[in-house]
Coordinates of C-alpha atoms in Angstrom, one line a residue:
X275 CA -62.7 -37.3 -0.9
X276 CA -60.0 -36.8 2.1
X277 CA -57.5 -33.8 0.9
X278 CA -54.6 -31.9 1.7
X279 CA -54.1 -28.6 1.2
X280 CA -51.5 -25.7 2.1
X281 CA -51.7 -21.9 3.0
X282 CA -49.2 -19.8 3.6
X283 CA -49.3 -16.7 6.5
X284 CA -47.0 -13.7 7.6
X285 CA -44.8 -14.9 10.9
X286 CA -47.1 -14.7 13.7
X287 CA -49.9 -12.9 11.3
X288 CA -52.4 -12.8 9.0
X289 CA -53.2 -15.4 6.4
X290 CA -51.3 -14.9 2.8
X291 CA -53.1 -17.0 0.5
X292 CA -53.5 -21.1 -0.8
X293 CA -50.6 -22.6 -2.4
X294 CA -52.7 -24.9 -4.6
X295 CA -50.2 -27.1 -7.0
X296 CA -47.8 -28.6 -4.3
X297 CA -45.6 -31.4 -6.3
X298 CA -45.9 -33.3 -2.9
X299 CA -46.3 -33.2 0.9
X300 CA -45.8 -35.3 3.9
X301 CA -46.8 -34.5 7.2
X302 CA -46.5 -36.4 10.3
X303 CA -47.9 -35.7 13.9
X304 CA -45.8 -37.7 16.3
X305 CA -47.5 -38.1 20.1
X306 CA -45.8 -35.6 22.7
X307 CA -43.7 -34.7 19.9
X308 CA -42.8 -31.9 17.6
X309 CA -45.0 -32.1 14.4
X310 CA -43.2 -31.8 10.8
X311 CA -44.0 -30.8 7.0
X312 CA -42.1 -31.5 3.8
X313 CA -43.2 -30.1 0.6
X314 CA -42.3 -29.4 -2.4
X315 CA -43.2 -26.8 -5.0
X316 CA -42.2 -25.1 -8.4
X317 CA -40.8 -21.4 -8.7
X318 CA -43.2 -21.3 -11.6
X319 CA -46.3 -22.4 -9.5
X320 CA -49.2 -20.2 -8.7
X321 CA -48.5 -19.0 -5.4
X322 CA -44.7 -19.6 -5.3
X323 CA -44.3 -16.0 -4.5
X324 CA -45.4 -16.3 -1.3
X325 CA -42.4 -18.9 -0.3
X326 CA -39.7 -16.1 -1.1
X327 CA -40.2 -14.6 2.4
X328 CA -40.0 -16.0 5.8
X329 CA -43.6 -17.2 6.3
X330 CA -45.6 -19.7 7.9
X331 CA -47.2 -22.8 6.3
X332 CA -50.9 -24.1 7.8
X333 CA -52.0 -28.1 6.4
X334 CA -55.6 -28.0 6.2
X335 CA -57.6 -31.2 5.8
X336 CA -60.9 -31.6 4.1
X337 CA -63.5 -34.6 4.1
X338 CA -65.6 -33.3 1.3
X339 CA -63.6 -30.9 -0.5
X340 CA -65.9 -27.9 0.7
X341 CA -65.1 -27.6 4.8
X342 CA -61.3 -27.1 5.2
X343 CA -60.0 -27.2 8.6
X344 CA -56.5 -26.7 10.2
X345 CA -56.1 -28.9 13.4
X346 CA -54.1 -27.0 16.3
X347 CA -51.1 -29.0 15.4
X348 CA -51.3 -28.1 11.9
X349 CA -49.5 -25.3 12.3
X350 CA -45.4 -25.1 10.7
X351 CA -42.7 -22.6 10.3
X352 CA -40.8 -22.4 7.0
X353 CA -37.0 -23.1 8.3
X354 CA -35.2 -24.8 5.2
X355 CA -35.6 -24.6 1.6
X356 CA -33.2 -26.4 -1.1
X357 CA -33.2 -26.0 -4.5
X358 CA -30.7 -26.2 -7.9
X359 CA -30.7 -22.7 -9.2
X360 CA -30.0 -24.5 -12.5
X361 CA -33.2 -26.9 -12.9
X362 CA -35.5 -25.0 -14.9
X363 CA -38.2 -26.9 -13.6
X364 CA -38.0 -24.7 -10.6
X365 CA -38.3 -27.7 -8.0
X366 CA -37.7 -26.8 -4.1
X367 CA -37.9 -28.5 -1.2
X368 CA -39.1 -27.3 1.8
X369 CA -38.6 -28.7 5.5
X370 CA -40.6 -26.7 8.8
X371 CA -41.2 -28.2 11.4
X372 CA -44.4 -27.4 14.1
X373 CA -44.9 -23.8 15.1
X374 CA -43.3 -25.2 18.8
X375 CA -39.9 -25.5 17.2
X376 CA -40.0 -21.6 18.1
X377 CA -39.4 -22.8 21.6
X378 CA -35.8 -23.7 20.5
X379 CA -35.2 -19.7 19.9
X380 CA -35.6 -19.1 23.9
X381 CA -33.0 -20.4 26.1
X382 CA -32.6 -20.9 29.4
X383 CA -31.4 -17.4 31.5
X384 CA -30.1 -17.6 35.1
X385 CA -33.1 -16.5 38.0
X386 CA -32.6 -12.7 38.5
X387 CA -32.5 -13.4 42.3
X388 CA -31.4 -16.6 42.7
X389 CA -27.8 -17.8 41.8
X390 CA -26.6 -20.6 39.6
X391 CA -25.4 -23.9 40.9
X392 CA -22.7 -25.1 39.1
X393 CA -23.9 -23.7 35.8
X394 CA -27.4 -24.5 36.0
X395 CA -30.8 -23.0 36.8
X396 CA -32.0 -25.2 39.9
X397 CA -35.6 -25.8 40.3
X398 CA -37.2 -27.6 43.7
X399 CA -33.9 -26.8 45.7
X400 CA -33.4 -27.9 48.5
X401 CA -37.5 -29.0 48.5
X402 CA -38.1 -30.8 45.5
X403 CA -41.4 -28.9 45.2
X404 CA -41.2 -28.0 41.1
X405 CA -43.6 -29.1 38.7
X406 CA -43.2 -29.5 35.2
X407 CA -45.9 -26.4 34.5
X408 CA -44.4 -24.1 36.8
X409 CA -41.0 -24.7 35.2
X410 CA -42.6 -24.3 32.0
X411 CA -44.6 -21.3 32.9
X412 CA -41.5 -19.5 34.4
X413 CA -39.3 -19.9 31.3
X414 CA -42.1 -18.6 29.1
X415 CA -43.0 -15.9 30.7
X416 CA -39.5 -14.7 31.4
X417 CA -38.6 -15.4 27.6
X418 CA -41.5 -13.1 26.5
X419 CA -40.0 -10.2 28.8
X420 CA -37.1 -10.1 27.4
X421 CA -39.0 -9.9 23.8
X422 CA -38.5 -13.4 22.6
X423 CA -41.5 -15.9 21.1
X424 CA -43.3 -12.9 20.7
X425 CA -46.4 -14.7 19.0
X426 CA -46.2 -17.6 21.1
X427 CA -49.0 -18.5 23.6
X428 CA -49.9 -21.3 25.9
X429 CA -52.9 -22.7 27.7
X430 CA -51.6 -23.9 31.5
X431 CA -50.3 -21.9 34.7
X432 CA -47.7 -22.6 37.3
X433 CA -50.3 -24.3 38.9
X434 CA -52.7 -25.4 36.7
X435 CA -52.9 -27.8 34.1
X436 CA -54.6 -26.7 30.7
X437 CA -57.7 -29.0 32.1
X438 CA -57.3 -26.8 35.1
X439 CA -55.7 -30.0 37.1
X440 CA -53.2 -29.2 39.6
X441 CA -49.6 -30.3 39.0
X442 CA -49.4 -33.2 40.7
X443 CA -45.7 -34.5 40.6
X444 CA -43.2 -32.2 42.5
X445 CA -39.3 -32.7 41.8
X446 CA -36.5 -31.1 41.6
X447 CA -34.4 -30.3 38.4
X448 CA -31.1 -28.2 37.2
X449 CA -31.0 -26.7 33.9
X450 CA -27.8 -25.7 32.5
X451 CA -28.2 -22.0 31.8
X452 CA -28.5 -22.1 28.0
X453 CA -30.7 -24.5 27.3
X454 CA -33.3 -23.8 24.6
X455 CA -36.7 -24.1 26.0
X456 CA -38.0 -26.8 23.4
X457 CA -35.3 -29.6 24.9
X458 CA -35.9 -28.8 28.9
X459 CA -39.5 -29.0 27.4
X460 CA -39.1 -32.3 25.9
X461 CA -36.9 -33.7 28.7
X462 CA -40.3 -33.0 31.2
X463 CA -41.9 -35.0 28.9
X464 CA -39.2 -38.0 28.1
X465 CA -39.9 -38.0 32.2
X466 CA -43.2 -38.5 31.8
X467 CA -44.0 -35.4 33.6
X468 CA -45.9 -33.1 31.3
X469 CA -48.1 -34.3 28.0
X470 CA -48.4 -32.1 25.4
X471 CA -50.2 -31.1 22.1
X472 CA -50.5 -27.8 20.3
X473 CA -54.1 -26.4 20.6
X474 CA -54.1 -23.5 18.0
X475 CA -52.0 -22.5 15.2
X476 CA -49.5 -20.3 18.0
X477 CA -50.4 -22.0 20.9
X478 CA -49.5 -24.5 23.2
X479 CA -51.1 -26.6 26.0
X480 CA -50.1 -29.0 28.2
X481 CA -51.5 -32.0 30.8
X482 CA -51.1 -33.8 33.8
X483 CA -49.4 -37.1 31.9
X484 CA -51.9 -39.9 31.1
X485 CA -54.8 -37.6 30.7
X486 CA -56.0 -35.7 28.4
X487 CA -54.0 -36.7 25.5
X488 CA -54.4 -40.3 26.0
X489 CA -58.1 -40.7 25.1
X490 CA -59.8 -44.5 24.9
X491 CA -62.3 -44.0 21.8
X492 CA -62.5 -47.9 22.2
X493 CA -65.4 -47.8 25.2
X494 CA -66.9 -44.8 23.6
X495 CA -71.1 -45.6 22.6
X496 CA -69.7 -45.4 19.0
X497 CA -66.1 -47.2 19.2
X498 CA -63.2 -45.8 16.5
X499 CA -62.6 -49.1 14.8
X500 CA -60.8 -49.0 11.4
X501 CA -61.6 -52.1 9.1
X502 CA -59.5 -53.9 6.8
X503 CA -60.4 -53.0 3.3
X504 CA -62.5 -50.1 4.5
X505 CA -60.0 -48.1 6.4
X506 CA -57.1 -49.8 6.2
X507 CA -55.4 -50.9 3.1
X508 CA -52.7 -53.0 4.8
X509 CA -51.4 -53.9 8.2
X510 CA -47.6 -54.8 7.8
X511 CA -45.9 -55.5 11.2
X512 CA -42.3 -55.9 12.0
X513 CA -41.2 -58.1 14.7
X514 CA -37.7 -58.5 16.3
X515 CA -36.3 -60.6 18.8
X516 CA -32.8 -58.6 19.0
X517 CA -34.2 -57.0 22.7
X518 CA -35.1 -60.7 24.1
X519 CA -33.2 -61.0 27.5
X520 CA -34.0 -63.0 30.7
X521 CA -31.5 -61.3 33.2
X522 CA -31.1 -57.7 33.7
X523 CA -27.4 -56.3 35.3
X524 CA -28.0 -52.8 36.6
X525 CA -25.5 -50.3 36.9
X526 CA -26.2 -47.2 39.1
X527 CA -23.9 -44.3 40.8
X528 CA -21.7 -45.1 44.0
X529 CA -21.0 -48.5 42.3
X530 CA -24.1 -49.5 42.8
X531 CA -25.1 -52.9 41.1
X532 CA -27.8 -55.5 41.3
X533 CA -29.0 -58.1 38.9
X534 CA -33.3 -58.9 38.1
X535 CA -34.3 -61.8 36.4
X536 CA -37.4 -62.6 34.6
X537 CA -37.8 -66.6 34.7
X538 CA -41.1 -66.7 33.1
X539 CA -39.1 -65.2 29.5
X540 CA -39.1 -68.2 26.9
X541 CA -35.4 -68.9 26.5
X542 CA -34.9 -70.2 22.9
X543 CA -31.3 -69.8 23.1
X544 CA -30.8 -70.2 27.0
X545 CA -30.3 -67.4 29.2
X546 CA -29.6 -64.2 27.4
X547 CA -28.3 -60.9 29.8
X548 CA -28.6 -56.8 29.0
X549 CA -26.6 -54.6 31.1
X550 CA -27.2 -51.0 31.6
X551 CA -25.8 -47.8 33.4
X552 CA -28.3 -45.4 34.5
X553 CA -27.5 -42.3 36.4
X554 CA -29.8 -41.8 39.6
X555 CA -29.9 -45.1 40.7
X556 CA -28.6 -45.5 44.3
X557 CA -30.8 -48.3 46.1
X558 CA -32.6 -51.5 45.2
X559 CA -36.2 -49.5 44.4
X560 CA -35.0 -47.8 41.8
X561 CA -32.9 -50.8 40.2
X562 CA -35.6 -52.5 40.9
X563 CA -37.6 -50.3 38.1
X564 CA -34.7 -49.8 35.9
X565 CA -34.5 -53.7 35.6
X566 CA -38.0 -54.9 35.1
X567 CA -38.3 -52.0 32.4
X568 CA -35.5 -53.8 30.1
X569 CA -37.0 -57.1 31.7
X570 CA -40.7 -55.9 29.7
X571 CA -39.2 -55.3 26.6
X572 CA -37.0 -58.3 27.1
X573 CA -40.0 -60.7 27.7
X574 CA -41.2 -61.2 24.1
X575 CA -40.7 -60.4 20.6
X576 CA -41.0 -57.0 19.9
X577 CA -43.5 -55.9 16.9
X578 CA -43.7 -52.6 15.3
X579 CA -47.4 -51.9 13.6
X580 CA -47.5 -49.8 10.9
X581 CA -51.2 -49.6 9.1
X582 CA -51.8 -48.1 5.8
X583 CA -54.4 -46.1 5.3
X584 CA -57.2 -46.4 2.8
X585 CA -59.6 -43.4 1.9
X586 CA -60.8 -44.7 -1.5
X587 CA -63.4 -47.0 -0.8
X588 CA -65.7 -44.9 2.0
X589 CA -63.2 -44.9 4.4
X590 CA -65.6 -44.1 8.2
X591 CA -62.7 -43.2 10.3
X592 CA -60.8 -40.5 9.2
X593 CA -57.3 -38.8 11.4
X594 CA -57.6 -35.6 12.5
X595 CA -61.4 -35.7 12.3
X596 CA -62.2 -38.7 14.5
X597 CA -58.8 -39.8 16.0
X598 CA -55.4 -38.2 17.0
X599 CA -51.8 -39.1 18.1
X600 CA -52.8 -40.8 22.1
X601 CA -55.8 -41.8 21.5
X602 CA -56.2 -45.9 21.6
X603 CA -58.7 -47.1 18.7
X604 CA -59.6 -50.7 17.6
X605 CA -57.3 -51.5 14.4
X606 CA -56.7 -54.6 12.8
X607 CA -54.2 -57.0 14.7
X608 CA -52.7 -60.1 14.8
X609 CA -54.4 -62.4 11.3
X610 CA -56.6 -58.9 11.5
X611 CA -58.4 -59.3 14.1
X612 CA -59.6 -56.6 15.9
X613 CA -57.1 -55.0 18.8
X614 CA -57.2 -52.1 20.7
X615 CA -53.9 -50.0 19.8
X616 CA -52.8 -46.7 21.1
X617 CA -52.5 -44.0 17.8
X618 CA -48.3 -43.2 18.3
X619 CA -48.1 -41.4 15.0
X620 CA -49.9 -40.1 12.3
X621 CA -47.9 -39.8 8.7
X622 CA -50.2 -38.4 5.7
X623 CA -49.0 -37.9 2.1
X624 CA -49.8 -36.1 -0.9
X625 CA -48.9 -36.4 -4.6
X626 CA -49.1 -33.9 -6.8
X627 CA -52.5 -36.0 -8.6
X628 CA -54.2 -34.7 -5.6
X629 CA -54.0 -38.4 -3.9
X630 CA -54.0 -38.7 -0.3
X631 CA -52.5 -41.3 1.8
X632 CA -51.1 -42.2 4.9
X633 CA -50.2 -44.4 7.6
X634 CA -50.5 -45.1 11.5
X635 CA -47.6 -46.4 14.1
X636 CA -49.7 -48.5 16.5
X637 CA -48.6 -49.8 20.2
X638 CA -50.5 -52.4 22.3
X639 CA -50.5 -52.3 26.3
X640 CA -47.3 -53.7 26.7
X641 CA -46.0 -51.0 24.6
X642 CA -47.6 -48.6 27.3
X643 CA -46.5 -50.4 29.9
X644 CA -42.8 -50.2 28.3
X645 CA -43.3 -46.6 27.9
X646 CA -44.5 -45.9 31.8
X647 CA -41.2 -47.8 32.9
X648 CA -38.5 -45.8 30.5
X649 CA -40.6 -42.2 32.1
X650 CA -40.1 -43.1 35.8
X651 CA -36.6 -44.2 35.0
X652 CA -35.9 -40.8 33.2
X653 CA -37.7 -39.0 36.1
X654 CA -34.6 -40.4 38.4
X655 CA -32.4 -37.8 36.6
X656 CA -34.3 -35.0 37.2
X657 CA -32.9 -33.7 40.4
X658 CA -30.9 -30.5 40.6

């Protein structure tokens, strides 16, 4: 039976021991995202000892019970704890997020040659020749000189991709000096620059964008398909029509303005507009993009896919084993028939019976397509 379990370790050290009666836990693995843990867990529970000190928590995963493994991203730091020193039950809750969180206790330091422009660390200047790995590799390796992220480690060069790819998008980009590491990390990726996933419990790699990450197990000689009833319990799906728009109003710098309009978008209601102001935007290509991309998720209604997982009746496809966030697998769809959907999320819980369950957030091509647009648009604000 699919199972849970929790084991504490020294920061950036050796392995503690289990924490075997947990009162619950939810995890969830979010794609190019940082990971997070809540748990909870009694003061008068074997093990609680070990969560008096600053430690770190691993989530194993098991398929039988016998063979426990801890994915790469399965690794989280203990940050907050809350409890009422009164309840004799001894109940605290417990928040840590992914082992990359770390990133946010290195900040951004002005070049020891190079001057600041107006407050900021300028990459690709007056060339836009920076990639999003040389960036990252720089403020790494100058955050480990001066003694910070001591246990931290990572899989890419200035050059090189983790896959050994060569960065292949140049730019150029200012960071104001101060900036912790995790949120100029996270901005390369909002810009659809950089993909990431951590690859071992203190480790972190990182992509070319739409590579690596973003695997089709849909063509594969034995597909990932989750069936209803086998794998999937239920497949509730949200839909809106709040973004529906036909005409899009762009607003850029230098009072820059232009209008796009979609006249293939079923107008229920007639003609329905969305404005936006995006910084960057200075000529028609770029409006151009900015437009369509509100004019895509304008264009129909929009539908969240959540689907419940089921791993009591011989579930085949199991996350973490056979599937992770990026990867696009066939899942039940519209009346439940069979769709290929990329894997956004992955949400698994545990009660304190020992149950397991858990939950997927699904996206179809247009969603990717969506995605694509709102990267290249954030790319237009990376420029020192």
């Amino acid at each position: 039976m699919y199972d849970l379990r929790l084991v504490a370790y020294t920061p950036n050290g050796a392995r503690l021991g289990i924490l075997p009666h947990p009162l619950f836990i939810q995890v969830a693995w979010p794609l190019n995202d940082v990971p997070s843990l809540k748990f909870a867990y009694s003061t008068h529970a074997v093990g609680a000892h070990l969560l008096a000190q600053p430690c770190e928590i691993g989530v194993q995963w098991s398929a039988d019970g016998a063979i426990w493994i801890e994915n790469g991203d399965g690794r989280f730091i203990l940050a907050r704890r809350e409890g009422d020193q009164l309840d004799r039950s001894g109940l605290w809750r417990f928040d840590c997020p992914s082992y990359l969180w770390v990133l946010r206790k290195a900040v951004t330091y002005a070049h020891a040659s190079i001057a600041p422009v107006n407050g900021q660390r300028v990459y690709g200047s007056p060339t836009p020749n920076a990639t999003a790995g040389f960036i990252m590799n720089s403020l790494l390796t100058e955050a480990q000189a001066r003694g910070a992220l001591a246990g931290f480690a990572w899989t890419f060069t200035g050059s090189l991709d983790t896959a050994g790819l060569t960065w292949n998008q140049t730019f150029g980009l200012g960071i104001p000096l101060g900036t912790d590491v995790l949120a100029v990390l996270l901005t390369l990726v909002e810009a659809g620059l950089i993909d990431i996933r951590m690859t071992g419990p203190r480790t972190l790699s990182a992509w070319r964008p739409g590579t690596a990450v973003f695997r089709d197990l849909t063509t594969i000689p034995t597909p990932v398909e989750l069936a209803a009833g086998r794998d999937v319990r239920t497949a509730p799906d949200v839909g809106t029509l709040e973004d529906l728009a036909s005409a899009a109003y762009v607003v850029g710098d230098s009072s820059f303005r232009t209008e796009r309009v979609n006249i293939g978008t079923p107008l229920p209601w007639g003609r329905w507009e969305v404005g936006v102001r995006q910084v960057g935007v200075t000529e028609a290509t770029a409006a151009t993009l900015v437009g369509d991309s509100l004019l895509v998720r304008g264009a129909v209604e929009r539908v969240q896919r959540t689907r419940e997982l089921s791993f009591a009746h011989g579930a085949r496809w199991l996350p973490l084993r056979d599937y992770l966030p990026g990867d696009r697998i066939w899942a039940p769809g519209n009346a439940g028939q069979r769709v290929a959907l990329r894997v956004r999320q992955i949400t698994l819980t545990r009660t304190d019976r020992g149950v397991v369950s858990g939950n997927l957030v699904l996206d179809d091509r247009l969603a990717d397509q969506e995605i694509r647009l709102r990267r290249r648009i954030a790319g237009m604000s990376i420029r020192p």
